Coordinates of C-alpha atoms in Angstrom, one line a residue:
X203 CA 4.7 -21.3 -19.6
X204 CA 4.5 -17.6 -19.1
X205 CA 1.0 -17.8 -17.8
X206 CA 2.1 -20.7 -15.5
X207 CA 4.9 -18.5 -14.1
X208 CA 2.4 -15.7 -13.5
X209 CA -0.3 -17.5 -11.8
X210 CA 1.5 -20.3 -10.0
X211 CA 1.9 -18.1 -6.8
X212 CA -1.8 -17.2 -7.0
X213 CA -2.7 -20.9 -7.1
X214 CA -0.5 -21.6 -4.1
X215 CA -2.2 -18.7 -2.3
X216 CA -5.6 -20.2 -2.9
X217 CA -4.5 -23.6 -1.7
X218 CA -3.0 -22.1 1.5
X219 CA -6.1 -20.0 2.1
X220 CA -8.3 -23.0 1.9
X221 CA -6.0 -25.4 3.8
X222 CA -7.1 -26.5 7.3
X223 CA -6.2 -24.2 10.2
X224 CA -4.1 -27.1 11.7
X225 CA -1.4 -26.5 9.0
X226 CA 1.6 -25.2 10.9
X227 CA 2.8 -21.7 10.2
X228 CA 6.3 -22.8 9.3
X229 CA 4.7 -25.2 6.7
X230 CA 3.0 -22.2 5.1
X231 CA 6.3 -20.4 4.8
X232 CA 8.0 -23.5 3.3
X233 CA 5.1 -23.7 0.8
X234 CA 5.9 -20.1 -0.2
X235 CA 9.6 -20.9 -0.5
X236 CA 8.8 -24.0 -2.7
X237 CA 6.5 -22.0 -4.9
X238 CA 8.9 -19.1 -5.4
X239 CA 11.7 -21.6 -6.1
X240 CA 9.6 -23.4 -8.7
X241 CA 8.7 -20.0 -10.3
X242 CA 12.4 -19.1 -10.5
X243 CA 13.2 -22.4 -12.2
X244 CA 10.6 -21.8 -14.8
X245 CA 11.9 -18.3 -15.4
X246 CA 15.4 -19.7 -15.9
X247 CA 14.0 -22.0 -18.5
X248 CA 12.3 -19.1 -20.2
X249 CA 15.7 -17.2 -20.2
X250 CA 17.5 -20.2 -21.6
X251 CA 15.0 -20.4 -24.5
X252 CA 15.0 -16.6 -25.1
X253 CA 16.2 -15.5 -28.5
X254 CA 18.7 -12.7 -27.9
X255 CA 18.1 -11.2 -31.3
X256 CA 15.1 -9.4 -29.7
X257 CA 11.4 -9.1 -30.2
X258 CA 8.4 -10.1 -28.2
X259 CA 8.5 -13.8 -27.2
X260 CA 6.4 -16.3 -25.4
X261 CA 3.3 -14.4 -26.4
X262 CA -0.2 -15.6 -25.5
X263 CA -3.5 -14.0 -26.5
X264 CA -7.0 -14.8 -25.1
X265 CA -10.2 -13.0 -25.8
X266 CA -11.4 -11.2 -22.6
X267 CA -13.6 -8.2 -23.4
X268 CA -13.4 -8.0 -27.2
X269 CA -16.2 -5.4 -27.5
X270 CA -14.1 -3.0 -25.4
X271 CA -10.8 -3.8 -27.1
X272 CA -9.5 -5.6 -24.1
X273 CA -7.7 -8.9 -24.1
X274 CA -5.5 -11.1 -22.1
X275 CA -2.2 -10.6 -24.0
X276 CA 1.1 -11.4 -22.3
X277 CA 4.7 -11.8 -23.5
X278 CA 8.3 -10.8 -22.7
X279 CA 11.2 -9.1 -24.4
X280 CA 14.5 -7.7 -23.3
X281 CA 12.8 -5.0 -21.2
X282 CA 10.5 -7.3 -19.2
X283 CA 12.3 -10.6 -18.9
X284 CA 15.1 -9.3 -16.7
X285 CA 12.6 -7.7 -14.4
X286 CA 10.5 -10.9 -14.2
X287 CA 13.6 -12.8 -13.2
X288 CA 14.5 -10.1 -10.6
X289 CA 10.9 -10.3 -9.2
X290 CA 11.2 -14.1 -8.8
X291 CA 14.7 -13.9 -7.2
X292 CA 13.6 -11.2 -4.7
X293 CA 10.4 -12.9 -3.7
X294 CA 12.3 -16.1 -3.1
X295 CA 14.8 -14.2 -0.9
X296 CA 11.9 -12.6 1.0
X297 CA 10.2 -16.0 1.5
X298 CA 13.4 -17.4 3.1
X299 CA 13.6 -14.3 5.2
X300 CA 10.0 -14.8 6.3
X301 CA 11.0 -18.0 8.2
X302 CA 11.6 -15.6 11.1
X303 CA 8.0 -14.2 10.9
X304 CA 5.7 -15.1 13.9
X305 CA 2.6 -12.8 13.4
X306 CA -0.4 -14.1 11.4
X307 CA 1.9 -16.1 9.2
X308 CA -0.6 -17.7 6.9
X309 CA -2.2 -14.4 6.0
X310 CA 1.3 -12.9 5.6
X311 CA 2.3 -15.6 3.2
X312 CA -0.9 -15.5 1.2
X313 CA -0.6 -11.7 0.7
X314 CA 2.9 -12.1 -0.6
X315 CA 2.0 -14.9 -2.9
X316 CA -0.8 -12.9 -4.4
X317 CA 1.6 -9.9 -4.7
X318 CA 4.1 -12.1 -6.6
X319 CA 1.4 -12.9 -9.2
X320 CA 0.5 -9.3 -9.5
X321 CA 4.1 -8.2 -9.9
X322 CA 4.9 -10.7 -12.6
X323 CA 1.6 -10.1 -14.3
X324 CA 2.4 -6.4 -14.7
X325 CA 5.7 -6.9 -16.3
X326 CA 4.4 -9.4 -18.8
X327 CA 1.1 -7.6 -19.6
X328 CA 0.8 -6.4 -23.2
X329 CA -2.7 -4.9 -22.8
X330 CA -3.1 -1.5 -21.1
X331 CA -6.1 -2.6 -19.0
X332 CA -4.4 -5.8 -17.9
X333 CA -1.4 -3.6 -16.9
X334 CA -3.7 -1.3 -15.0
X335 CA -5.4 -4.1 -13.2
X336 CA -2.1 -5.5 -11.9
X337 CA -0.9 -1.9 -11.2
X338 CA -3.9 -1.2 -9.0
X339 CA -3.9 -4.6 -7.2
X340 CA -0.3 -4.0 -6.1
X341 CA -1.4 -0.9 -4.3
X342 CA -4.1 -2.7 -2.5
X343 CA -2.0 -5.7 -1.4
X344 CA 0.9 -3.5 -0.2
X345 CA -1.6 -1.4 1.8
X346 CA -2.6 -4.4 3.8
X347 CA 1.0 -5.6 4.3
X348 CA 2.0 -2.2 5.8
X349 CA -1.2 -1.9 7.9
X350 CA -1.1 -5.5 9.2
X351 CA 2.6 -6.0 9.8
X352 CA 4.0 -2.5 10.1
X353 CA 5.5 -0.8 13.1
X354 CA 2.9 0.4 15.5
X355 CA 0.2 3.0 15.0
X356 CA 2.3 5.0 12.5
X357 CA 2.0 2.2 10.0
X358 CA -1.7 2.8 9.5
X359 CA -1.1 6.5 8.6
X360 CA 1.9 5.5 6.4
X361 CA -0.2 2.9 4.6
X362 CA -3.1 5.3 4.0
X363 CA -0.7 7.9 2.6
X364 CA 0.8 5.3 0.3
X365 CA -2.6 4.2 -0.9
X366 CA -4.0 7.6 -1.5
X367 CA -0.9 8.9 -3.4
X368 CA -0.5 5.8 -5.6
X369 CA -4.2 5.3 -6.2
X370 CA -4.6 8.9 -7.4
X371 CA -1.6 8.3 -9.6
X372 CA -3.3 5.2 -11.0
X373 CA -6.4 7.2 -11.8
X374 CA -4.3 9.6 -13.9
X375 CA -2.7 6.6 -15.6
X376 CA -6.2 5.2 -16.5
X377 CA -7.2 8.5 -18.0
X378 CA -4.1 8.4 -20.2
X379 CA -4.9 4.9 -21.3
X380 CA -8.4 5.9 -22.2
X381 CA -7.0 8.8 -24.2
X382 CA -4.8 6.3 -26.2
X383 CA -7.8 4.0 -26.7
X384 CA -10.0 6.8 -28.1
X385 CA -7.3 7.9 -30.5
X386 CA -6.8 4.4 -31.9
X387 CA -8.7 3.2 -35.0
X388 CA -10.0 0.6 -34.4
X389 CA -10.2 1.2 -30.6
X390 CA -7.9 -1.1 -28.7
X391 CA -5.9 -1.3 -25.5
X392 CA -3.4 -3.7 -27.0
X393 CA 0.2 -2.4 -26.5
X394 CA 1.6 -4.1 -29.6
X395 CA -1.1 -2.7 -31.8
X396 CA -0.9 0.8 -30.3
X397 CA 2.9 0.8 -30.7
X398 CA 2.5 -0.2 -34.4
X399 CA -0.2 2.3 -35.2
X400 CA 1.1 5.3 -33.2
X401 CA -2.4 6.8 -33.0
X402 CA -1.4 10.1 -31.4
X403 CA 1.2 11.1 -34.0
X404 CA 0.7 14.7 -34.8
X405 CA -2.0 15.2 -32.2
X406 CA -0.2 18.1 -30.5
X407 CA -1.9 19.2 -27.3
X408 CA -4.1 16.1 -27.0
X409 CA -1.0 13.9 -27.2
X410 CA 0.8 16.1 -24.6
X411 CA -2.1 15.8 -22.2
X412 CA -2.1 12.0 -22.6
X413 CA 1.6 11.9 -21.8
X414 CA 1.0 14.2 -18.8
X415 CA -1.6 11.8 -17.4
X416 CA 0.5 8.7 -18.0
X417 CA 3.7 10.4 -16.8
X418 CA 2.1 11.7 -13.6
X419 CA 0.7 8.3 -12.7
X420 CA 4.1 6.6 -13.3
X421 CA 6.0 9.3 -11.5
X422 CA 4.0 8.8 -8.3
X423 CA 4.8 5.1 -8.4
X424 CA 8.5 5.6 -9.3
X425 CA 8.6 8.0 -7.2
X426 CA 10.1 11.2 -8.4
X427 CA 10.3 14.6 -6.8
X428 CA 7.9 16.2 -5.9
X429 CA 5.4 13.2 -5.7
X430 CA 7.8 11.1 -3.5
X431 CA 6.6 12.1 0.0
X432 CA 4.6 8.8 0.5
X433 CA 7.8 6.7 0.2
X434 CA 9.8 7.4 3.4
X435 CA 7.0 6.7 5.9
X436 CA 5.8 3.7 3.9
X437 CA 9.3 2.2 4.0
X438 CA 10.1 3.2 7.5
X439 CA 6.9 1.8 9.0
X440 CA 6.5 -1.3 6.8
X441 CA 7.9 -4.7 7.8
X442 CA 11.3 -5.5 6.3
X443 CA 9.9 -8.0 3.8
X444 CA 7.3 -5.4 2.7
X445 CA 10.0 -2.7 2.3
X446 CA 12.2 -5.0 0.2
X447 CA 9.3 -5.8 -2.2
X448 CA 8.1 -2.2 -2.2
X449 CA 11.5 -0.8 -3.2
X450 CA 12.8 -3.8 -5.2
X451 CA 9.7 -4.5 -7.2
X452 CA 6.8 -2.0 -6.9
X453 CA 8.9 1.1 -7.7
X454 CA 10.0 -0.5 -10.9
X455 CA 6.4 -0.6 -12.1
X456 CA 6.7 3.2 -12.6
X457 CA 10.1 3.2 -14.3
X458 CA 9.1 0.2 -16.4
X459 CA 6.0 2.0 -17.5
X460 CA 8.1 4.8 -19.0
X461 CA 10.1 2.4 -21.2
X462 CA 7.2 0.1 -22.0
X463 CA 4.3 2.6 -22.5
X464 CA 5.2 6.3 -22.4
X465 CA 8.2 6.2 -24.8
X466 CA 7.1 3.8 -27.5
X467 CA 3.4 4.7 -27.5
X468 CA 3.9 8.5 -27.4
X469 CA 7.2 9.0 -29.3
X470 CA 6.5 12.5 -30.6
X471 CA 5.3 13.9 -27.2
X472 CA 8.2 12.1 -25.5
X473 CA 10.7 13.9 -27.8
X474 CA 8.9 17.2 -27.2
X475 CA 8.9 17.0 -23.4
X476 CA 11.9 14.8 -22.8
X477 CA 13.8 17.7 -21.2
X478 CA 11.1 17.8 -18.5
X479 CA 11.9 14.3 -17.5
X480 CA 15.7 15.0 -17.6
X481 CA 15.2 17.9 -15.1
X482 CA 12.9 15.8 -12.9
X483 CA 15.5 13.0 -12.9
X484 CA 18.4 15.2 -12.0
X485 CA 16.4 16.9 -9.2
X486 CA 15.4 13.5 -7.8
X487 CA 19.0 12.3 -8.0
X488 CA 20.5 15.2 -6.1
X489 CA 17.5 15.9 -3.7
X490 CA 17.2 12.2 -2.8
X491 CA 20.9 11.9 -2.0
X492 CA 21.0 15.1 0.1
X493 CA 17.9 14.3 2.1
X494 CA 19.2 10.8 2.7
X495 CA 22.5 12.3 3.9
X496 CA 20.5 14.2 6.6
X497 CA 18.8 11.2 8.0
X498 CA 19.5 9.7 11.4
X499 CA 17.2 6.7 10.8
X500 CA 18.9 4.0 8.9
X501 CA 15.8 2.6 7.2
X502 CA 14.6 6.1 6.3
X503 CA 18.1 6.8 4.8
X504 CA 17.9 3.8 2.6
X505 CA 14.4 4.8 1.5
X506 CA 15.6 8.2 0.3
X507 CA 18.4 6.5 -1.7
X508 CA 15.6 4.9 -3.7
X509 CA 14.5 8.4 -4.8
X510 CA 18.1 9.0 -5.8
X511 CA 18.6 5.8 -7.7
X512 CA 15.2 6.0 -9.6
X513 CA 16.2 9.5 -10.6
X514 CA 19.0 8.0 -12.6
X515 CA 16.5 5.9 -14.5
X516 CA 14.3 9.0 -15.2
X517 CA 17.4 10.9 -16.3
X518 CA 18.4 8.2 -18.7
X519 CA 15.0 7.8 -20.4
X520 CA 14.6 11.5 -20.7
X521 CA 18.0 11.9 -22.3
X522 CA 17.2 9.1 -24.7
X523 CA 14.2 11.2 -25.9
X524 CA 16.1 14.5 -26.5
X525 CA 17.1 15.4 -30.0
X526 CA 20.1 17.4 -28.9
X527 CA 22.4 14.4 -29.4
X528 CA 22.7 12.8 -32.8
X529 CA 24.3 9.6 -31.4
X530 CA 21.6 7.0 -31.6
X531 CA 23.9 4.4 -30.0
X532 CA 24.4 6.6 -27.0
X533 CA 20.7 7.0 -26.4
X534 CA 20.2 3.3 -26.8
X535 CA 22.9 2.8 -24.2
X536 CA 21.0 5.1 -21.8
X537 CA 17.9 3.0 -22.1
X538 CA 19.9 -0.2 -21.6
X539 CA 21.4 1.3 -18.5
X540 CA 18.0 2.3 -17.2
X541 CA 16.8 -1.3 -17.4
X542 CA 20.0 -2.6 -15.8
X543 CA 19.6 0.0 -13.0
X544 CA 16.1 -1.3 -12.3
X545 CA 17.5 -4.9 -11.9
X546 CA 20.5 -3.7 -9.9
X547 CA 18.5 -1.5 -7.5
X548 CA 16.0 -4.3 -7.0
X549 CA 18.7 -6.7 -5.8
X550 CA 20.8 -4.3 -3.7
X551 CA 18.0 -2.2 -2.1
X552 CA 16.0 -5.4 -1.5
X553 CA 19.0 -6.8 0.4
X554 CA 19.5 -3.5 2.3
X555 CA 15.9 -3.4 3.5
X556 CA 16.1 -7.0 4.7
X557 CA 19.3 -6.1 6.6
X558 CA 17.5 -3.1 8.2
X559 CA 15.0 -5.6 9.5
X560 CA 17.9 -7.5 11.1
X561 CA 19.0 -4.3 12.8
X562 CA 15.5 -3.5 14.1
X563 CA 15.1 -7.1 15.3
X564 CA 18.2 -6.8 17.4
X565 CA 17.9 -3.3 18.8
X566 CA 14.2 -2.4 18.3
X567 CA 15.1 0.9 16.7
X568 CA 16.5 2.2 13.3
X569 CA 18.2 5.2 14.9
X570 CA 21.9 5.0 13.9
X571 CA 23.1 7.0 16.9
X572 CA 21.7 4.3 19.2
X573 CA 24.4 1.9 18.0
X574 CA 28.1 1.8 17.7
X575 CA 30.8 -0.9 17.3
X576 CA 28.4 -3.5 16.0
X577 CA 31.1 -5.1 13.9
X578 CA 32.7 -6.6 17.0
X579 CA 29.4 -8.4 17.9
X580 CA 27.9 -9.1 14.5
X581 CA 30.8 -9.4 11.9
X582 CA 28.6 -11.2 9.3
X583 CA 25.9 -8.6 9.5
X584 CA 28.5 -5.8 9.2
X585 CA 30.1 -7.4 6.2
X586 CA 26.8 -8.0 4.4
X587 CA 25.7 -4.4 5.1
X588 CA 29.0 -3.0 4.0
X589 CA 29.0 -4.9 0.7
X590 CA 25.4 -3.9 0.0
X591 CA 26.2 -0.2 0.7
X592 CA 29.3 -0.1 -1.5
X593 CA 27.5 -1.9 -4.3
X594 CA 24.6 0.5 -4.0
X595 CA 26.9 3.6 -4.4
X596 CA 28.2 2.2 -7.7
X597 CA 31.5 0.6 -6.8
X598 CA 33.2 -1.1 -9.8
X599 CA 32.7 -4.8 -9.7
X600 CA 29.0 -4.6 -8.9
X601 CA 25.8 -4.2 -10.9
X602 CA 25.3 -0.6 -9.9
X603 CA 28.5 0.4 -11.6
X604 CA 27.5 -1.3 -14.9
X605 CA 24.1 0.5 -14.8
X606 CA 25.4 3.9 -13.8
X607 CA 28.3 3.8 -16.3
X608 CA 25.8 3.1 -19.1
X609 CA 23.4 5.8 -18.0
X610 CA 26.0 8.5 -17.7
X611 CA 27.8 7.5 -21.0
X612 CA 24.5 7.4 -22.9
X613 CA 23.1 10.6 -21.3
X614 CA 26.3 12.6 -21.7
X615 CA 25.9 12.7 -25.5
X616 CA 22.7 14.8 -25.4
X617 CA 22.6 16.1 -21.8
X618 CA 26.1 16.9 -20.7
X619 CA 25.2 19.5 -18.1
X620 CA 22.4 17.4 -16.5
X621 CA 24.6 14.3 -16.5
X622 CA 27.5 16.2 -14.8
X623 CA 25.1 17.4 -12.1
X624 CA 23.7 13.9 -11.6
X625 CA 27.2 12.5 -11.0
X626 CA 27.3 14.5 -7.8
X627 CA 24.7 12.1 -6.5
X628 CA 27.3 9.4 -6.4
X629 CA 29.6 11.5 -4.2
X630 CA 26.7 12.3 -1.8
X631 CA 25.6 8.6 -1.8
X632 CA 29.2 7.6 -0.9
X633 CA 29.2 10.1 1.9
X634 CA 25.9 8.9 3.4
X635 CA 26.8 5.2 3.3
X636 CA 30.2 5.7 4.7
X637 CA 28.8 7.8 7.5
X638 CA 26.2 5.1 8.3
X639 CA 28.8 2.3 8.3
X640 CA 31.1 4.3 10.6
X641 CA 28.2 5.1 13.0
X642 CA 26.8 1.6 13.2
X643 CA 29.8 -0.7 13.0
X644 CA 32.9 1.2 14.1
X645 CA 33.9 2.9 17.4
X646 CA 33.3 1.7 21.0
X647 CA 30.5 -0.8 21.4
X648 CA 27.1 0.8 22.2
X649 CA 23.6 -0.6 22.1
X650 CA 20.1 0.9 22.6
X651 CA 19.0 1.2 26.2
X652 CA 17.6 -2.1 27.5
X653 CA 19.3 -4.3 24.9
X654 CA 21.8 -6.7 26.5
X655 CA 25.0 -7.4 24.6
X656 CA 24.3 -11.2 25.1
X657 CA 21.1 -10.8 23.1
X658 CA 22.8 -9.3 20.1
X659 CA 23.2 -12.2 17.7
X660 CA 24.8 -12.2 14.2
X661 CA 23.0 -13.1 11.0
X662 CA 20.8 -16.1 11.4
X663 CA 20.9 -18.8 8.7
X664 CA 17.6 -17.7 7.1
X665 CA 18.7 -14.1 7.1
X666 CA 22.0 -14.9 5.5
X667 CA 20.5 -17.2 2.9
X668 CA 18.0 -14.4 2.0
X669 CA 20.5 -11.6 1.6
X670 CA 23.9 -13.1 0.5
X671 CA 22.6 -14.5 -2.8
X672 CA 21.2 -11.1 -3.7
X673 CA 24.6 -9.6 -3.2
X674 CA 26.3 -12.4 -5.0
X675 CA 24.0 -11.9 -8.0
X676 CA 24.8 -8.2 -8.1
X677 CA 28.5 -9.2 -8.1
X678 CA 28.0 -11.6 -10.9
X679 CA 26.3 -8.9 -13.0
X680 CA 29.1 -6.5 -12.2
X681 CA 31.9 -8.8 -13.2
X682 CA 30.2 -10.7 -16.1
X683 CA 27.2 -8.6 -17.3
X684 CA 27.1 -10.1 -20.8
X685 CA 24.3 -12.6 -20.1
X686 CA 22.1 -9.7 -19.0
X687 CA 23.2 -7.1 -21.6
X688 CA 22.7 -9.6 -24.5
X689 CA 19.0 -9.7 -23.5
X690 CA 18.5 -6.0 -22.8
X691 CA 20.4 -4.3 -25.6
X692 CA 18.2 -5.3 -28.6
X693 CA 15.1 -4.1 -26.7
X694 CA 16.9 -0.8 -25.8
X695 CA 17.7 -0.2 -29.4
X696 CA 14.1 -1.0 -30.4
X697 CA 12.7 1.6 -28.0
X698 CA 15.2 4.2 -29.2
X699 CA 14.2 3.6 -32.8
X700 CA 10.5 3.9 -31.9
X701 CA 11.1 7.2 -30.1
X702 CA 13.0 8.5 -33.2
X703 CA 10.3 7.7 -35.7

């Protein structure tokens, strides 16, 4: 079933690509919606049959390139299953949102269907080369999305910068994978076998260089300071659907790589250099929030908050690797919080980017000072944006609070100073979202030049159906998180034990 979940969107992509040109554009979008909904149903079935006691489940192995130690090996555990579910939810929301798309719709739908297979494939991959293939394909597909459906000429430059940064990062990642392969005896790229054998134990400098290569590649994708500069232009100039998937799904490929590959496969080096990741995480938290506070472009502001929120994840996994704290339970809590933060950020930032698309559709600009008093004209849009903003800053009752509380509680045991500094990120995030809400929705009504008040419509049905369920799911996780934590916590403990070995 896991392979069906992974490749069902690719099958739909192939069918649509070969379908007669007489097929209406709207039928293509509805085919995407149906495929995404079917995939989500299958993932719900996987979740229902998942054993919460932990361990890798739904595994499948197929010989691929046995002479090179490469195989098709997939499976899910508590680290990956929540992310697979989040991917399916977010792609379904994006598919519904795409009902408003009018430009080259068939190609748009096919690219996103292909990207859905790539995204799921990465999170279920248990072979390093399989992981790398999906990692690289995500870069290529998103490049075409930004170039083909972005905003004007700037989109091409933004797409090229995104491609070059992340592709160079992927080359560093491949070098690290080859380093692991050469150290293993027998040579293999299988994640499960490498985790079991720990081939770089006691390798000193060599193991440190492998971690540097893998960490650099994942840091670019996350992204963290200072390799984050591709993110703001890529988000600003991408279409809203592309930004939602880029922030909600593709950024998680980097943070997921830390907990799936870097920590369990290089436990000794991770302990040795964990403080570096703590510092990078804290700098990303504070820097991302401060730069977001300085933005006058609403979409660019939301983009920089992703640097801030992903910094919390890096802080958590770094703190889990330090030996300063003897509380194993606290470090396990930090890893659990990191995974919950990935899910929460995917839902909330995905919703926020879809809402930025609504703003641009109505006013043809993201500049916040061009608007004022929108709540009087678009109350549903104002309410949805307000809920997404408050949830994103970690308001109790939403998923962001659950994630950040676990991260701070777990990190405090071993990195009290760094955690205290990182908490400032919440205050700055609160300030920037409150300022944005005040500028856009309160005060005397004002619209960009040339935009008539009669043309300013509230959330359309497709836009509401795309965004409101994402916010509702974040609320459910915030109020009753047990269904998610029961799945994540055993995997979090397992990673902590591997790092401590």
